[in-house]
Short mmCIF file of C-alpha atoms in Angstrom, two decimals:
data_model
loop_
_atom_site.label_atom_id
_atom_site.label_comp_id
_atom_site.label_asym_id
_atom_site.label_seq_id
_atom_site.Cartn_x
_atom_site.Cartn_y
_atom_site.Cartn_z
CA UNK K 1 -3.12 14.21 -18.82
CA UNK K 2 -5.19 11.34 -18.94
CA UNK K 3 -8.06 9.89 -16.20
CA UNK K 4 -7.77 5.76 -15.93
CA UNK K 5 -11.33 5.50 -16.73
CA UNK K 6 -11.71 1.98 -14.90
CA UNK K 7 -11.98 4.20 -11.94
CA UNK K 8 -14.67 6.25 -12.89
CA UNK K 9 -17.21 3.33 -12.24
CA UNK K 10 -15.75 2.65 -8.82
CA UNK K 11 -16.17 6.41 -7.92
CA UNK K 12 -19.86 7.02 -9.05
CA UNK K 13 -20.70 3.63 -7.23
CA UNK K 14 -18.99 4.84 -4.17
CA UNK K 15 -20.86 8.13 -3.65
CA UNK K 16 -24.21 6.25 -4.09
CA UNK K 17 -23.07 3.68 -2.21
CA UNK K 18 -22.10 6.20 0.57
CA UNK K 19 -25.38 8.91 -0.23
CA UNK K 20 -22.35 11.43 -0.80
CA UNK K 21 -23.83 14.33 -3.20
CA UNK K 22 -20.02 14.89 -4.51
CA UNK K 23 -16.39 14.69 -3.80
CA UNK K 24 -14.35 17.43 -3.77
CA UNK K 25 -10.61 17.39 -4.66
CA UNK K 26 -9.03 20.78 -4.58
CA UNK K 27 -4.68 21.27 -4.72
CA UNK K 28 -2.08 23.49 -5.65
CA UNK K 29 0.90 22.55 -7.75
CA UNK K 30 0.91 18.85 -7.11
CA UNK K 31 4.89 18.95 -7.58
CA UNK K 32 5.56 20.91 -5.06
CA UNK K 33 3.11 19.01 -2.46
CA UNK K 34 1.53 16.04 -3.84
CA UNK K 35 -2.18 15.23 -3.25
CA UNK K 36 -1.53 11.06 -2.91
CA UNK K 37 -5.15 10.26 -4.98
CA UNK K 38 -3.79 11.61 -7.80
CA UNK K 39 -1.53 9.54 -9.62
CA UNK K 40 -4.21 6.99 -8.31
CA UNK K 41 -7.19 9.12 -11.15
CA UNK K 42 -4.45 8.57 -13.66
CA UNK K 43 -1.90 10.87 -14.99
CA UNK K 44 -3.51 13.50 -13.39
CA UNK K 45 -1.38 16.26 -11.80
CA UNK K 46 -2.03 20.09 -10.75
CA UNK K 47 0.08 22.85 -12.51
CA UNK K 48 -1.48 25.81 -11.22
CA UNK K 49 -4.71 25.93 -8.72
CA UNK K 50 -6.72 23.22 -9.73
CA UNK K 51 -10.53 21.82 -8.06
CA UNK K 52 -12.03 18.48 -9.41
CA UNK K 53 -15.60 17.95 -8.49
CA UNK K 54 -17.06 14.03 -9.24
CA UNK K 55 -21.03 14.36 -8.25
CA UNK K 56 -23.33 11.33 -7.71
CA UNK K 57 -24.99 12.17 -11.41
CA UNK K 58 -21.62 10.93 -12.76
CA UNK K 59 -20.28 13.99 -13.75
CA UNK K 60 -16.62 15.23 -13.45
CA UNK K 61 -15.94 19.08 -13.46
CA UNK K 62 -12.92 20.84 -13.45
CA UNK K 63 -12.16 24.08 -12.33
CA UNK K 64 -8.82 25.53 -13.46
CA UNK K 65 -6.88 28.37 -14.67
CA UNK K 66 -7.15 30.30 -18.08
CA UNK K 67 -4.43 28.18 -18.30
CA UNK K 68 -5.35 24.99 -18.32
CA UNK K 69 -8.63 24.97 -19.43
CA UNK K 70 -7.96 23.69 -23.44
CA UNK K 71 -5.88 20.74 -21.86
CA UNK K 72 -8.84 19.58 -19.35
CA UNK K 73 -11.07 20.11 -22.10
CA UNK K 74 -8.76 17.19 -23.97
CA UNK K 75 -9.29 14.76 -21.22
CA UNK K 76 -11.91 12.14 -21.55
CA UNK K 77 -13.70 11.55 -18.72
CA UNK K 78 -14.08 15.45 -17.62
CA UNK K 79 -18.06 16.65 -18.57
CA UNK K 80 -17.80 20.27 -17.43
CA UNK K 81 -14.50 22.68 -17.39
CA UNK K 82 -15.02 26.34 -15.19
CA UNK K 83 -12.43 28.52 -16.04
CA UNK K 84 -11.85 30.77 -12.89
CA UNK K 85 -11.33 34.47 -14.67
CA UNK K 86 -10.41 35.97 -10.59
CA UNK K 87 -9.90 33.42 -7.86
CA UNK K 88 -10.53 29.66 -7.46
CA UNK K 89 -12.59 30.18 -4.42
CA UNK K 90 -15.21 32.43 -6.29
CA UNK K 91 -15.39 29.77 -8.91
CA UNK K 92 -15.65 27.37 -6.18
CA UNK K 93 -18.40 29.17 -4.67
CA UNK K 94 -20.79 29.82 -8.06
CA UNK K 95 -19.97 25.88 -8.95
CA UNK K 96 -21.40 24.70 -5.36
CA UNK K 97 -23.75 27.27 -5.81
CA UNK K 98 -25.23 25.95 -8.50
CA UNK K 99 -24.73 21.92 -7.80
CA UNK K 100 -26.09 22.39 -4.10
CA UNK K 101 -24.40 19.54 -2.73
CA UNK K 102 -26.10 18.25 0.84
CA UNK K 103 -23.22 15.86 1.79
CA UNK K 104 -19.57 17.00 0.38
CA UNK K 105 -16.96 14.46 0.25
CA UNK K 106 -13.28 15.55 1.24
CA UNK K 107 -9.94 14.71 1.75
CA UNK K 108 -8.85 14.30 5.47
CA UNK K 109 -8.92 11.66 7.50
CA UNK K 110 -7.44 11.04 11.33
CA UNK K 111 -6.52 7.47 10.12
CA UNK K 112 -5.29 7.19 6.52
CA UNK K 113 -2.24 9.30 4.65
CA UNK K 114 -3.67 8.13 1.36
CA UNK K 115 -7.09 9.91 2.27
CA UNK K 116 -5.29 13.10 4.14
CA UNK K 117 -4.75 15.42 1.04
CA UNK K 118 -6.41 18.13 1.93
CA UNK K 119 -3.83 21.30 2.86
CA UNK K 120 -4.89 22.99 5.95
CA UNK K 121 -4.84 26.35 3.66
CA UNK K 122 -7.21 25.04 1.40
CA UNK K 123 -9.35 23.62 3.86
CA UNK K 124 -9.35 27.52 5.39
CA UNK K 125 -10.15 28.83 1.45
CA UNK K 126 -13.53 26.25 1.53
CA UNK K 127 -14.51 27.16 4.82
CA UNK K 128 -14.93 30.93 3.64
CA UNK K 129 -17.06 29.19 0.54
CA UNK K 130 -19.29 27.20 2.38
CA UNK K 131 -20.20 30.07 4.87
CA UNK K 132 -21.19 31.74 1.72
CA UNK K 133 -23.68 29.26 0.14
CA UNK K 134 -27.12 30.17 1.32
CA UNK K 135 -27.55 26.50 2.20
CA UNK K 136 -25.95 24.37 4.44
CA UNK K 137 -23.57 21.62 3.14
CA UNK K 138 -22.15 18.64 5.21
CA UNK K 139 -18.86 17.69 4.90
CA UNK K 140 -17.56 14.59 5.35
CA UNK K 141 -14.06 11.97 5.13
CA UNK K 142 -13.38 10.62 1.59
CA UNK K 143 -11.51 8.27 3.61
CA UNK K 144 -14.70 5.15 2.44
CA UNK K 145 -14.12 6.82 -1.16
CA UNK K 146 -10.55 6.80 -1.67
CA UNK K 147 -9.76 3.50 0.27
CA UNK K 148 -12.11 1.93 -2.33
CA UNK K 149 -11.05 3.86 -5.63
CA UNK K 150 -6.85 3.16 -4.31
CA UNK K 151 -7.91 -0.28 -3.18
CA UNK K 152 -9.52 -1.67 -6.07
CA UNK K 153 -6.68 -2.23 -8.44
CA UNK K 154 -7.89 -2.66 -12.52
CA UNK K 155 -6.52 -5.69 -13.90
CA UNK K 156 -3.76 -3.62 -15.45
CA UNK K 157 -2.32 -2.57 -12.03
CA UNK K 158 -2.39 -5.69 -10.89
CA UNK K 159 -0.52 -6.72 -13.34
CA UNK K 160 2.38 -4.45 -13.21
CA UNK K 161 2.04 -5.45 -9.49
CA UNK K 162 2.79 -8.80 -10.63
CA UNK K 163 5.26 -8.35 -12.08
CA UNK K 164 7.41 -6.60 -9.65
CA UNK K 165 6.51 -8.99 -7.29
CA UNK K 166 7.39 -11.88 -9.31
CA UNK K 167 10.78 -9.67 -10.24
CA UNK K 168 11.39 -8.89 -6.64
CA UNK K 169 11.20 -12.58 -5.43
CA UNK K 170 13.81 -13.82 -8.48
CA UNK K 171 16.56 -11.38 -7.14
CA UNK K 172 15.77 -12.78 -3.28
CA UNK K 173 16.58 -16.27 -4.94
CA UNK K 174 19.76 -15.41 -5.75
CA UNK K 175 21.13 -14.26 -2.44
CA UNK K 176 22.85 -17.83 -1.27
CA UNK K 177 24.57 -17.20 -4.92
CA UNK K 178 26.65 -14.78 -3.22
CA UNK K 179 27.11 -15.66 0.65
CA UNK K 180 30.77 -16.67 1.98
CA UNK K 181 32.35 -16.28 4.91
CA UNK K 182 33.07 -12.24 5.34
CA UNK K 183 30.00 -11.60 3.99
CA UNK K 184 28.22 -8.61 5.28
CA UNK K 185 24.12 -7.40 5.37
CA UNK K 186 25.90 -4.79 2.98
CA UNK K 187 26.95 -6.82 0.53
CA UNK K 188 23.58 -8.49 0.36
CA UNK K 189 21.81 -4.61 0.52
CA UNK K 190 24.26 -3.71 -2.57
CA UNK K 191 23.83 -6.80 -4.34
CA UNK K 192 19.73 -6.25 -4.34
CA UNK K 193 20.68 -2.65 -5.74
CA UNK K 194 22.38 -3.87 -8.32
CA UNK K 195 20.31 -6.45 -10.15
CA UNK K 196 17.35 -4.12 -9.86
CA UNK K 197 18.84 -0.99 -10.92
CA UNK K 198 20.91 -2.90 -13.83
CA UNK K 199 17.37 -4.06 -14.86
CA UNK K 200 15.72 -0.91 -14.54
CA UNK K 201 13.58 -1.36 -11.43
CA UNK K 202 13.33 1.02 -8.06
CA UNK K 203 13.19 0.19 -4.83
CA UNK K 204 9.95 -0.14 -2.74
CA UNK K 205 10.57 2.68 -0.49
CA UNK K 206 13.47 4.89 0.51
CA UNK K 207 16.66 3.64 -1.24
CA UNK K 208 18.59 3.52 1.94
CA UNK K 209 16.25 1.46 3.50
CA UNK K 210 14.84 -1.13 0.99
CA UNK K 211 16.18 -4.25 1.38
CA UNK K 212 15.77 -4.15 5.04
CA UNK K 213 18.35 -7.00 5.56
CA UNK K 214 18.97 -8.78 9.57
CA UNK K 215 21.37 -11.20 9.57
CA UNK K 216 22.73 -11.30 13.35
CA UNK K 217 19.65 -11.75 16.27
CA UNK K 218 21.54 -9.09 17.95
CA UNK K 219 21.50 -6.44 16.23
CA UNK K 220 18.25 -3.99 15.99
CA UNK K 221 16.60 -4.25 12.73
CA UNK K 222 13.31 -2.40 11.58
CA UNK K 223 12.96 0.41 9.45
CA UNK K 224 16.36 1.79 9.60
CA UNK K 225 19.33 2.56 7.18
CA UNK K 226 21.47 -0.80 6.67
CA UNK K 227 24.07 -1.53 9.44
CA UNK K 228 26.82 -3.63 8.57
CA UNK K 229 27.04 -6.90 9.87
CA UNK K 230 28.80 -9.96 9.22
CA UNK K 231 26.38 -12.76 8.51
CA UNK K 232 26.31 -15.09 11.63
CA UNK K 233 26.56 -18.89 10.80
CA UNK K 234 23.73 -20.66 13.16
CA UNK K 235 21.16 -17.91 12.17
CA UNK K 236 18.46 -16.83 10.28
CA UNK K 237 18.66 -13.98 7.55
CA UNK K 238 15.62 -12.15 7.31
CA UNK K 239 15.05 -9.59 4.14
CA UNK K 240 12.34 -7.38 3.60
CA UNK K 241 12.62 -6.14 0.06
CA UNK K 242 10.94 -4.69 -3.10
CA UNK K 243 11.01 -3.40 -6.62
CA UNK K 244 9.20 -0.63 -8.45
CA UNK K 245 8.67 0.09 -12.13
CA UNK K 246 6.00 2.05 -13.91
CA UNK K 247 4.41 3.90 -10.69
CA UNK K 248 4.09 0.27 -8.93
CA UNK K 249 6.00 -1.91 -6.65
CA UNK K 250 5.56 -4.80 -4.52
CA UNK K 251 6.99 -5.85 -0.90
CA UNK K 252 8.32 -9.18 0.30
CA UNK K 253 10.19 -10.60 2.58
CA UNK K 254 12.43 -14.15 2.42
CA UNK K 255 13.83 -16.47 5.07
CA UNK K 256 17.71 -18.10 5.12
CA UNK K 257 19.41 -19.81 7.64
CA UNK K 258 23.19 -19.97 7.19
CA UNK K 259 24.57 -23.41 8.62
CA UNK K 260 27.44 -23.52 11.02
CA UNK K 261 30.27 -25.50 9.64
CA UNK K 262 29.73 -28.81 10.69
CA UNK K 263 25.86 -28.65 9.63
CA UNK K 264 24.70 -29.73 6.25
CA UNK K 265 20.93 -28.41 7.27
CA UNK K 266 18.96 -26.18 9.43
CA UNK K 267 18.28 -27.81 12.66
CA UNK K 268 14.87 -29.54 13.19
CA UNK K 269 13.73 -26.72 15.77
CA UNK K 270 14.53 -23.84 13.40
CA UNK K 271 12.48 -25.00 10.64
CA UNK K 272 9.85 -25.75 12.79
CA UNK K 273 9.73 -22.12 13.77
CA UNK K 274 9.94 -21.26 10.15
CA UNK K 275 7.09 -23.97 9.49
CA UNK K 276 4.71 -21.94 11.69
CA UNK K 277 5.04 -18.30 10.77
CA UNK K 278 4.62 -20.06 6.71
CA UNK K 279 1.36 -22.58 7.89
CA UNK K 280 -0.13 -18.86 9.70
CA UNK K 281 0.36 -17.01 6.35
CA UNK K 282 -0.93 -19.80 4.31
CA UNK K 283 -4.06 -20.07 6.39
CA UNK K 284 -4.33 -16.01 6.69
CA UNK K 285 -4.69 -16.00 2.84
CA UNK K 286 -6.69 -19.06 1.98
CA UNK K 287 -9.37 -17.66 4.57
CA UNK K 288 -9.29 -13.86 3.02
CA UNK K 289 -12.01 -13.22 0.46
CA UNK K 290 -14.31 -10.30 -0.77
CA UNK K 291 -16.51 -9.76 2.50
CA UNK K 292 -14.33 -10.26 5.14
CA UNK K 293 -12.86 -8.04 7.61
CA UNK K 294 -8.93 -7.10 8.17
CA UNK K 295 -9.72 -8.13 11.99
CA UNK K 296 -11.39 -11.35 10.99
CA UNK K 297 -8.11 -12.41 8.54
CA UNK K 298 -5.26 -10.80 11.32
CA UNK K 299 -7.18 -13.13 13.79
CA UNK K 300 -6.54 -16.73 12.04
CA UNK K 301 -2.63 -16.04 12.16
CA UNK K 302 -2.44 -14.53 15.44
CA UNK K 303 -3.78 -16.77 17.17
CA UNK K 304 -2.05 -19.62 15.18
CA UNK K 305 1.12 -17.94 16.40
CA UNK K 306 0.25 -17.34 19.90
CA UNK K 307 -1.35 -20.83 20.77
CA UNK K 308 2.04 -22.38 19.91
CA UNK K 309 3.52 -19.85 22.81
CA UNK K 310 5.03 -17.26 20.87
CA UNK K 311 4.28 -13.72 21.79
CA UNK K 312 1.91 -11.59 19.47
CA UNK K 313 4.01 -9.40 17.12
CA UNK K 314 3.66 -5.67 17.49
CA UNK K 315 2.12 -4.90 13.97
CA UNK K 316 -0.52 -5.19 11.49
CA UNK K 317 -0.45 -8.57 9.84
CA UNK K 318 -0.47 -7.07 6.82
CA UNK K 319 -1.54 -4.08 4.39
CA UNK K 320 -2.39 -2.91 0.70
CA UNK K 321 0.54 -2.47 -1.76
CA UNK K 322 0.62 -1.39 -4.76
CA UNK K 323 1.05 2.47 -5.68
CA UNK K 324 3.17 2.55 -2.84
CA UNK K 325 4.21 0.18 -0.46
CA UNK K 326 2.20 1.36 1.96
CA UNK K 327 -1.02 1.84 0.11
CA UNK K 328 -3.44 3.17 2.70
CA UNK K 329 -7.07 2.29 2.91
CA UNK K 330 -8.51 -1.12 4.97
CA UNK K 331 -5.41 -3.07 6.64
CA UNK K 332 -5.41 -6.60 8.12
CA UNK K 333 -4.63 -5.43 12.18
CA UNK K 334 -5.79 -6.73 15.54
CA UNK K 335 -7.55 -4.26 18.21
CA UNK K 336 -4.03 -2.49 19.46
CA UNK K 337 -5.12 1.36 19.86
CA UNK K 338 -3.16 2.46 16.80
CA UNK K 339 -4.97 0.27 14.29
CA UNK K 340 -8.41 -0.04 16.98
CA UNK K 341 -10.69 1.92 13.69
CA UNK K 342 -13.55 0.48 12.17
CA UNK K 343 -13.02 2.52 8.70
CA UNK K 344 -9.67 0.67 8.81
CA UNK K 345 -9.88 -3.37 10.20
CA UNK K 346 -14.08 -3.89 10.63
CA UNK K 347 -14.37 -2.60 6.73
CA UNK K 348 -14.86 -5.49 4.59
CA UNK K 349 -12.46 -6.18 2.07
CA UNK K 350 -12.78 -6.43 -1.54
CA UNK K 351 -11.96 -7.67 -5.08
CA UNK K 352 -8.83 -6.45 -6.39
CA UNK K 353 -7.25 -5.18 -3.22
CA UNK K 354 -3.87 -6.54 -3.25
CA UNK K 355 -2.43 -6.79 0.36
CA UNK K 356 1.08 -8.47 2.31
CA UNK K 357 0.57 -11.12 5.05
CA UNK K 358 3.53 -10.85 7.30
CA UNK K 359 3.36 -12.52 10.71
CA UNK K 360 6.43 -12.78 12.61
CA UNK K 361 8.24 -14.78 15.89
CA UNK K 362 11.34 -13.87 17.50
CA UNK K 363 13.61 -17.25 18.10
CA UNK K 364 16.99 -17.24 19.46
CA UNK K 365 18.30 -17.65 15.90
CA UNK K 366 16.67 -14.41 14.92
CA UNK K 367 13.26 -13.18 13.91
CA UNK K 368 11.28 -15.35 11.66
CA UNK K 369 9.08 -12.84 9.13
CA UNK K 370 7.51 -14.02 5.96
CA UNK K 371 6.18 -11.51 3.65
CA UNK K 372 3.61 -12.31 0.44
CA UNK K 373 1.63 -9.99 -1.71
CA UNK K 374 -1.67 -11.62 -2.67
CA UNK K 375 -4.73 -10.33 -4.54
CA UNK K 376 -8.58 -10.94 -3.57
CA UNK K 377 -10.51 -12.29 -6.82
CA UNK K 378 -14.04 -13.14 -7.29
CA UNK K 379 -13.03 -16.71 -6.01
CA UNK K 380 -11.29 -16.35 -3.00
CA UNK K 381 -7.10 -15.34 -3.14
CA UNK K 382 -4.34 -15.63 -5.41
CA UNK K 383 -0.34 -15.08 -4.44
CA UNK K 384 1.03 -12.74 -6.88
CA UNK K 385 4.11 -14.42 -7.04
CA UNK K 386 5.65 -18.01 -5.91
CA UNK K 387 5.34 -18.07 -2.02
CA UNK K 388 8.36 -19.16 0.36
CA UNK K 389 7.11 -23.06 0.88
CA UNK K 390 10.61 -23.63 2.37
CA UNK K 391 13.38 -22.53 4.21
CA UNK K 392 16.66 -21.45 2.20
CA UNK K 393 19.55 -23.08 3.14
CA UNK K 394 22.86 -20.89 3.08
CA UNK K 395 26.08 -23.00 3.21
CA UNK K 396 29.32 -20.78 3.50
CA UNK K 397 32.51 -21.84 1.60
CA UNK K 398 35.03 -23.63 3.81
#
C-alpha cells in the first residue's frame, strides 16, 4: 500500500481552509464495498476493519487490526498506527478521546457519490462513540474535502488522463474507415471494442454501454445497452465513447454525418447546427478558469444555444473525469432542481480539475452532442486532446 503523497498537501490545506479539526474515514473490506476516496489516497485499500484519521496538525493515523499494523507502519505518509487489541469502536473512542476534535469531517453527502462513503452501519458504530466522548464533537460533510482532494488531479493523473483521451479520440477517427452500406451502430460499438481491447485499454463505463453510438434520429439513445441500427444516410452519427488504462479514463463524444448518395457533403444547414453546439463549447472552455463557478461556465453555452432558438438540453453541461467518468465533486449545471446546490455549481473551480463540456441540440438529422475533456491550469484551460473543429464526413460505398 502506498499514499500518493501529492495529496497530502491538498488535504491539510483543506481542513484549515474549512476550520475542520479532522477527517474521519472509517470502512470495512473495501473489496467487498468500496469506499470511492480510496483509490483516490493512493493504493490504499481496507482488508479487515480499518479507520484513517487526517487532523488539521498534519497528521495521519491509522487504526487497524493486529493484522495490519506492520504494513501501515511501512507506508509513508502515516505518523501514528493504533492497533485495536478488542473492537475498532473502542479504539475509535480512546483515539477521539485523546485528539478532541470540535468539528469532525465525514463521508456523506445528499449530493455527491464520490463523497457518500460512509456505510449506514458504520455511521450507527460512531454514533455510539461520540455519545461516549465527554465532549461534544460536530460532525460535518467531507463533501468540500473530497471534491477538492478527487478534483485536483497531480500532474501525473493528468497525464494518464491524457493519454486516454488522446487514445480515445484516435479510435473515433477511424470510424468512416469502416462505414458501408449495411452498416450497423453494432458494428461501430464492436469495432471501438476491438481497437481498445487489442491495445489494452477499458472502456469508460459499463462495457455494454460505452460507446454510446446513435445513428438513426429515431431511435432512443441515452444511457442504454447498444440497439442495432442500420446507419441512416442523411443523418448525423453521434458517439459518446471512452478508454481506461491504469485506474483512469477519459469521455468524448464525436460528430459524423453520412451523405445520401447523390451528396458529396453535409448540407449547409447541418453544419451550421454542428457549427453552434462546437462555437458554445469553444467559448464554455476559453471562459473557464480557476475562480469561476460551474453556473457561471454552463451559462455562456446555454444561452449561446438557446438565443439561436434551440431548446435548453436537459443536463449538466459538463462534469469532472478522471478516476471515473463520472468523477463527482463541483459540475458545470444550470439551476434545474437536481443540480440547484451551491456545494456543487456556485463552488468555484480550480487548478487541475479536469472536466467534459458537452452541450447538445436536437435537429431533424439527429442530436448534435460534442464532448471534450479539458483541464484548468494556472493560465486559463487546456483541451486534453485535439478538439472536433469539424464535422466528419461519412461517404458510403456505392
Amino acid at each position: 500500500m502506498k499514499i500518493d503523497q501529492e495529496k497530502l498537501p491538498i488535504i491539510y490545506e483543506c481542513l484549515k481552509e474549512h476550520d475542520v479539526d479532522a477527517w474521519l474515514i472509517t470502512g470495512r473490506e473495501s473489496i467487498m464495498k468500496s469506499e470511492p476516496i480510496l483509490p483516490v489516497l493512493g493504493d490504499m485499500s481496507f482488508i479487515i476493519a480499518t479507520t484513517l484519521i487526517f487532523t488539521k496538525e498534519e497528521k495521519l493515523l491509522a487504526i487497524v487490526s493486529p493484522l495490519d499494523v506492520e504494513a501501515f507502519k511501512l507506508v509513508e505518509g502515516v505518523d501514528e498506527v493504533y492497533e485495536y487489541p478488542t473492537t475498532m469502536e473502542d479504539t475509535i473512542y480512546e483515539v477521539l478521546q485523546t485528539l478532541k476534535p470540535k468539528k469532525l469531517a465525514l463521508n456523506y453527502s445528499k449530493s455527491d457519490a464520490a463523497a457518500d462513503g460512509l456505510t449506514v452501519g458504520n455511521y450507527m458504530m460512531l454514533q455510539k462513540v461520540f455519545a461516549r466522548l465527554d465532549y461534544t464533537v460536530e460532525t460535518v460533510s467531507a463533501f468540500p474535502i473530497v471534491s477538492e482532494v478527487r478534483g485536483r488531479k497531480t500532474s501525473g493523473q493528468i497525464a494518464k488522463i491524457r493519454h486516454c483521451a488522446v487514445k480515445a479520440e484516435e479510435y473515433l477517427r477511424m470510424v468512416p474507415g469502416i462505414c458501408k452500406k449495411g452498416t450497423t451502430s453494432l458494428d461501430i460499438f464492436n469495432f471501438l471494442h476491438e481497437v481498445a481491447y487489442n491495445e489494452g485499454y477499458g472502456m469508460s463505463w459499463a462495457d455494454s454501454q460505452c460507446p454510446g453510438v446513435s445513428v438513426d434520429p429515431n431511435v432512443p439513445s441515452g444511457h442504454m445497452g447498444i440497439v442495432e441500427t442500420p446507419i441512416v444516410p442523411g443523418c448525423f452519427i453521434n458517439i459518446d465513447y471512452g478508454v481506461s488504462k491504469d485506474g483512469y479514463c477519459s469521455d468524448l463524444q464525436r460528430m459524423y454525418y453520412v451523405c445520401k448518395d447523390d451528396e458529396e457533403d453535409a448540407p449547409q444547414e447541418v453544419k451550421d447546427a454542428f457549427d453552434l453546439v462546437r462555437r458554445a463549447v469553444w467559448a464554455a472552455k476559453d471562459f473557464m478558469k480557476e475562480g469561476v463557478t460551474g453556473f457561471e461556465v454552463d451559462q455562456i453555452a446555454r444561452h449561446m444555444i438557446v438565443d439561436e432558438g434551440y431548446d435548453s438540453w436537459n443536463a449538466a453541461l459538463g462534469h469532472q473525469v478522471g478516476h471515473v467518468t463520472h468523477d463527482g465533486g463541483t459540475i458545470l449545471a444550470n439551476r434545474r432542481p437536481r443540480y440547484n446546490r451551491p456545494e456543487l455549481i456556485d463552488t468555484p473551480l480550480r487548478v487541475g480539475n479536469v472536466f467534459t463540456i458537452e452541450p447538445g441540440i436536437e435537429t431533424p438529422w439527429g442530436r448534435v452532442g460534442i464532448e471534450e475533456d479539458v483541464v484548468i491550469t494556472p493560465t486559463g484551460t487546456e483541451w486534453l486532446m485535439e478538439p472536433q473543429k469539424e464535422l466528419w464526413i461519412i461517404k458510403l460505398e456505392k
